[in-house]
XYZ file of C-alpha atoms in Angstrom:
330
model
C -6.521 8.990 10.800
C -7.334 6.840 7.782
C -10.788 6.649 6.212
C -10.987 3.078 7.507
C -10.209 4.250 11.036
C -12.866 6.961 10.807
C -15.449 4.415 9.759
C -14.338 2.070 12.527
C -15.568 4.527 15.131
C -19.042 4.180 13.689
C -18.976 0.413 14.048
C -17.145 0.237 17.349
C -19.535 -2.397 18.663
C -18.438 -4.872 16.001
C -16.034 -7.529 17.221
C -13.100 -6.578 15.040
C -9.592 -5.415 15.715
C -7.656 -3.431 13.137
C -4.043 -3.414 14.307
C -2.141 -0.630 12.568
C 1.347 -1.560 13.722
C 3.469 -4.624 13.260
C 3.491 -5.301 16.979
C -0.262 -5.369 17.270
C -1.013 -8.513 15.252
C -3.258 -11.074 16.941
C -2.119 -14.500 18.055
C -3.186 -18.132 17.936
C -4.119 -18.125 14.258
C -3.824 -21.504 12.539
C -0.732 -21.312 10.314
C -1.276 -21.348 6.561
C -1.800 -24.835 5.278
C -3.031 -26.366 8.553
C -6.713 -25.431 8.546
C -9.034 -28.177 7.374
C -12.522 -27.000 8.373
C -15.176 -27.416 5.655
C -16.644 -24.362 3.937
C -19.540 -22.788 5.808
C -23.023 -22.644 4.387
C -24.043 -19.276 2.998
C -25.543 -17.023 5.652
C -24.145 -19.009 8.575
C -22.700 -17.047 11.469
C -19.034 -17.850 11.816
C -16.370 -17.367 14.465
C -12.607 -17.306 14.243
C -9.701 -15.077 13.384
C -8.180 -13.858 10.131
C -4.684 -12.377 10.210
C -3.374 -9.989 7.557
C -0.102 -8.068 7.580
C 2.225 -6.288 5.192
C 2.010 -3.094 3.172
C 0.982 0.095 4.964
C -0.362 1.297 1.600
C -2.770 -1.638 1.255
C -3.646 -1.818 4.972
C -6.429 0.810 4.849
C -8.113 -1.107 2.008
C -8.040 -4.440 3.847
C -9.099 -2.648 7.036
C -12.096 -1.123 5.258
C -13.014 -4.572 3.908
C -12.795 -5.963 7.442
C -15.016 -3.229 8.831
C -17.749 -3.780 6.244
C -17.400 -7.542 6.777
C -17.970 -7.106 10.511
C -21.525 -5.989 9.778
C -22.201 -9.461 8.345
C -19.887 -11.584 10.500
C -19.306 -9.774 13.817
C -17.797 -12.842 15.505
C -14.890 -13.084 13.074
C -11.916 -11.094 14.323
C -9.824 -9.632 11.488
C -6.456 -8.085 12.342
C -4.458 -5.943 9.923
C -0.811 -5.237 10.724
C 1.617 -2.968 8.885
C 5.061 -4.568 8.845
C 5.730 -3.315 5.326
C 5.484 -5.481 2.214
C 8.781 -7.253 2.912
C 8.061 -7.762 6.596
C 4.588 -9.016 5.749
C 5.913 -11.638 3.332
C 8.380 -12.830 5.966
C 5.531 -13.511 8.389
C 3.334 -14.961 5.642
C 5.957 -17.430 4.436
C 6.535 -18.492 8.055
C 2.851 -19.393 8.279
C 2.118 -16.637 10.805
C -0.561 -14.874 8.733
C -3.391 -15.808 6.403
C -3.146 -12.846 4.027
C -0.188 -10.684 3.022
C -0.909 -7.143 1.837
C 1.610 -6.012 -0.778
C 2.322 -2.914 -2.827
C 4.562 -4.923 -5.181
C 4.708 -8.475 -6.470
C 6.386 -11.152 -4.390
C 10.148 -11.447 -4.989
C 11.966 -14.637 -6.002
C 13.625 -14.987 -2.604
C 10.226 -14.600 -0.912
C 8.756 -17.233 -3.225
C 11.581 -19.553 -2.211
C 10.892 -18.891 1.486
C 7.220 -19.757 1.007
C 8.100 -22.874 -1.002
C 10.445 -24.024 1.763
C 7.588 -23.876 4.283
C 4.995 -25.334 1.911
C 2.983 -22.122 1.795
C 1.002 -21.938 -1.430
C -0.707 -18.697 -2.393
C -2.226 -16.592 -5.134
C -1.599 -12.980 -6.137
C -4.875 -11.029 -6.176
C -4.969 -7.494 -7.565
C -7.394 -5.513 -5.404
C -6.887 -1.878 -6.424
C -4.762 0.572 -8.374
C -2.534 3.171 -6.745
C -1.085 6.448 -7.937
C 2.112 6.695 -5.913
C 2.088 10.371 -4.962
C 4.978 12.797 -4.493
C 4.070 15.502 -1.980
C 5.548 18.797 -0.799
C 4.819 21.286 1.936
C 1.855 23.633 1.416
C 4.247 26.590 1.702
C 6.226 25.349 -1.284
C 5.347 27.934 -3.963
C 8.112 27.119 -6.454
C 7.163 23.661 -7.674
C 3.964 22.240 -9.151
C 5.582 19.630 -11.416
C 8.770 17.580 -11.300
C 10.350 15.524 -14.044
C 11.437 11.976 -13.344
C 15.009 13.173 -13.951
C 14.629 15.789 -11.199
C 13.270 13.154 -8.829
C 16.231 10.939 -9.632
C 18.595 13.832 -8.972
C 17.050 14.115 -5.489
C 16.848 10.442 -4.605
C 19.633 8.541 -6.383
C 22.517 7.155 -4.281
C 24.934 9.698 -5.808
C 22.852 12.530 -4.273
C 23.677 11.446 -0.722
C 25.347 14.291 1.151
C 25.562 16.373 -2.027
C 22.080 17.418 -3.185
C 20.860 19.205 -0.073
C 18.952 22.234 -1.427
C 16.200 22.754 -3.948
C 18.454 25.023 -6.001
C 20.784 22.091 -6.605
C 17.890 20.225 -8.196
C 17.007 23.111 -10.531
C 18.630 26.544 -10.741
C 15.131 28.087 -10.941
C 14.286 26.783 -7.465
C 15.203 28.727 -4.294
C 18.166 27.917 -2.079
C 15.808 26.209 0.390
C 17.059 23.152 2.329
C 15.758 19.928 0.775
C 14.335 17.647 3.451
C 13.392 14.182 2.216
C 10.949 11.748 3.831
C 9.980 8.336 2.526
C 9.193 4.694 3.232
C 11.739 2.394 4.825
C 13.508 -0.392 2.987
C 10.930 -3.038 3.979
C 8.274 -1.110 2.076
C 6.999 -2.193 -1.334
C 6.474 1.498 -2.054
C 10.222 2.048 -1.541
C 11.000 -0.850 -3.885
C 8.649 0.417 -6.571
C 9.743 4.054 -6.384
C 13.466 3.304 -6.456
C 13.045 0.921 -9.386
C 10.990 3.351 -11.465
C 12.837 6.576 -10.570
C 16.415 5.482 -9.866
C 16.471 2.558 -12.279
C 17.232 -0.133 -9.710
C 15.100 -1.558 -6.931
C 16.477 -0.522 -3.553
C 18.919 2.049 -4.997
C 18.451 5.218 -2.933
C 20.345 7.818 -0.979
C 20.353 6.884 2.698
C 20.402 10.358 4.256
C 16.634 10.780 4.308
C 14.072 10.222 7.053
C 12.554 6.741 6.560
C 9.429 5.317 8.169
C 7.109 2.367 7.591
C 4.320 4.588 8.962
C 3.006 6.912 6.254
C 1.607 9.241 8.894
C 5.177 9.928 10.049
C 6.074 10.910 6.483
C 3.082 13.266 6.418
C 4.260 14.870 9.650
C 7.781 15.270 8.320
C 6.739 17.020 5.122
C 4.203 19.254 6.860
C 6.852 20.265 9.386
C 9.430 21.385 6.832
C 8.963 24.125 4.204
C 11.444 22.360 1.932
C 10.064 18.911 2.667
C 9.279 16.297 0.023
C 8.027 12.753 0.407
C 6.140 10.003 -1.373
C 3.500 7.411 -0.497
C 0.223 5.955 -1.750
C -2.574 8.091 -3.192
C -4.924 7.274 -0.304
C -2.650 8.926 2.226
C -2.413 12.051 0.113
C -6.206 12.297 -0.204
C -6.564 11.981 3.549
C -4.024 14.777 4.065
C -4.787 17.020 1.086
C -5.502 19.903 3.459
C -1.929 19.673 4.768
C 0.080 18.747 1.667
C 0.411 19.578 -2.021
C 0.640 16.801 -4.615
C 3.257 17.274 -7.317
C 2.504 16.580 -10.975
C 4.948 14.193 -12.657
C 6.501 14.604 -16.112
C 7.961 11.367 -17.473
C 8.440 12.815 -20.960
C 4.914 13.549 -22.114
C 4.078 16.582 -20.001
C 2.974 17.142 -16.413
C 0.271 14.779 -15.117
C -1.352 14.951 -11.690
C -2.086 11.795 -9.688
C -5.794 10.964 -9.789
C -8.259 8.123 -10.211
C -8.631 8.917 -13.909
C -4.924 9.244 -14.745
C -4.039 6.056 -12.867
C -6.756 4.075 -14.631
C -6.082 5.411 -18.133
C -2.320 4.931 -17.911
C -1.259 8.572 -18.313
C 0.185 8.877 -14.814
C 3.505 7.239 -15.489
C 5.618 5.715 -14.143
C 4.073 5.905 -10.664
C 0.694 4.209 -11.208
C 0.830 0.641 -9.907
C -1.353 -2.333 -8.919
C -1.915 -3.257 -5.271
C -2.187 -6.845 -4.090
C -3.296 -9.233 -1.394
C -1.774 -12.709 -1.167
C -3.996 -15.269 0.586
C -2.501 -18.653 1.449
C -4.196 -21.693 -0.031
C -4.070 -23.431 3.351
C -5.898 -20.589 5.061
C -8.772 -20.804 2.584
C -9.638 -24.210 4.048
C -10.914 -22.331 7.094
C -14.455 -21.011 6.572
C -13.828 -17.676 8.290
C -10.949 -16.895 5.902
C -12.919 -17.975 2.836
C -15.900 -15.894 3.942
C -13.733 -12.796 4.356
C -11.976 -13.241 1.006
C -15.285 -13.834 -0.795
C -16.702 -10.685 0.764
C -13.560 -8.734 -0.143
C -13.677 -9.809 -3.807
C -17.435 -9.469 -4.257
C -17.514 -5.955 -2.795
C -14.085 -4.760 -3.929
C -15.074 -1.541 -5.671
C -17.451 -0.456 -2.912
C -14.648 -1.079 -0.430
C -12.068 0.716 -2.594
C -14.311 3.744 -3.037
C -15.058 3.957 0.683
C -11.364 3.722 1.536
C -10.488 6.305 -1.166
C -8.569 3.845 -3.312
C -8.653 3.726 -7.102
C -11.121 0.938 -7.973
C -10.559 -1.858 -10.468
C -12.014 -1.706 -13.950
C -14.511 -4.392 -15.017
C -11.862 -6.671 -16.537
C -9.651 -6.442 -13.440
C -12.611 -7.125 -11.142
C -13.547 -10.255 -13.096
C -9.942 -11.483 -12.945
C -9.850 -10.971 -9.170
C -12.895 -13.186 -8.695
C -11.558 -15.844 -11.077
C -8.155 -15.891 -9.387
C -9.745 -16.302 -5.958
C -11.929 -19.157 -7.230
C -8.828 -20.880 -8.624
C -7.034 -20.550 -5.287
C -9.901 -22.141 -3.410
C -9.932 -24.994 -5.941
C -6.200 -25.461 -5.420
C -6.742 -25.615 -1.662
C -9.237 -28.409 -2.091
């Protein structure tokens, strides 16, 4: 259960749905670019629906924003699906959603898909992540892995060949290596493969993939030789079940944390997290109200959802970028 889900139980009377699967997104939302309602006056009670989908890493952050927002605007229904970053952009560029959560920047082919449908948007950085490599609690032989060792585990050439920990390092035991990770629609998969294997999407295929990070948690906890990776938030929520691995990219072992992600020492797995609102959707007052709330309370939301908050410069840029998008929308 995510921190956002735990808080949701405390505000169960609020009229908000947080859909944590791709199939649970709401319906009948005005496609991006079609809304034309004028902006609401400050303090007015609004109704309507806001649809977000995409990254499972960013979903708990947007869900937490929606739950806080429900205290102010209980008649606005915010849904948050988790189709993965790639799946989210597909829906977004088809005009099916108002906001796309993403754990990587939009790709050129996704930009082209949005352009073809006339969907204009802005990239808003909402938090920082320390992509976290985790192992089973019973794993006593590893506290730190080099990026070369991670590549040896995950590169395409390892498929069917690197199947034990001893094959990764002779000092490790002859324990079966069981790998769990995001599926290919995940921005986390794209980022990890690019940084570790040197090419986005390059990965061995004989691992257990899932777009649901909770499934990855279950896989690693169920296997003594298990290893997986996902966003820092999911590790923090499961720290009693898993052990985070320090990463050595050439300058010594560094643990994932708020401090190391913000100061740039946790390399190469610290990364920005994004939301992409459509310009058309911001013409609807309920969408604008939610985005304004999100930006103006971003670090409170990030802290509550156990994300790494923005620094002052990043927070100012978020607000400026949102203001520019609303100006573009007219």
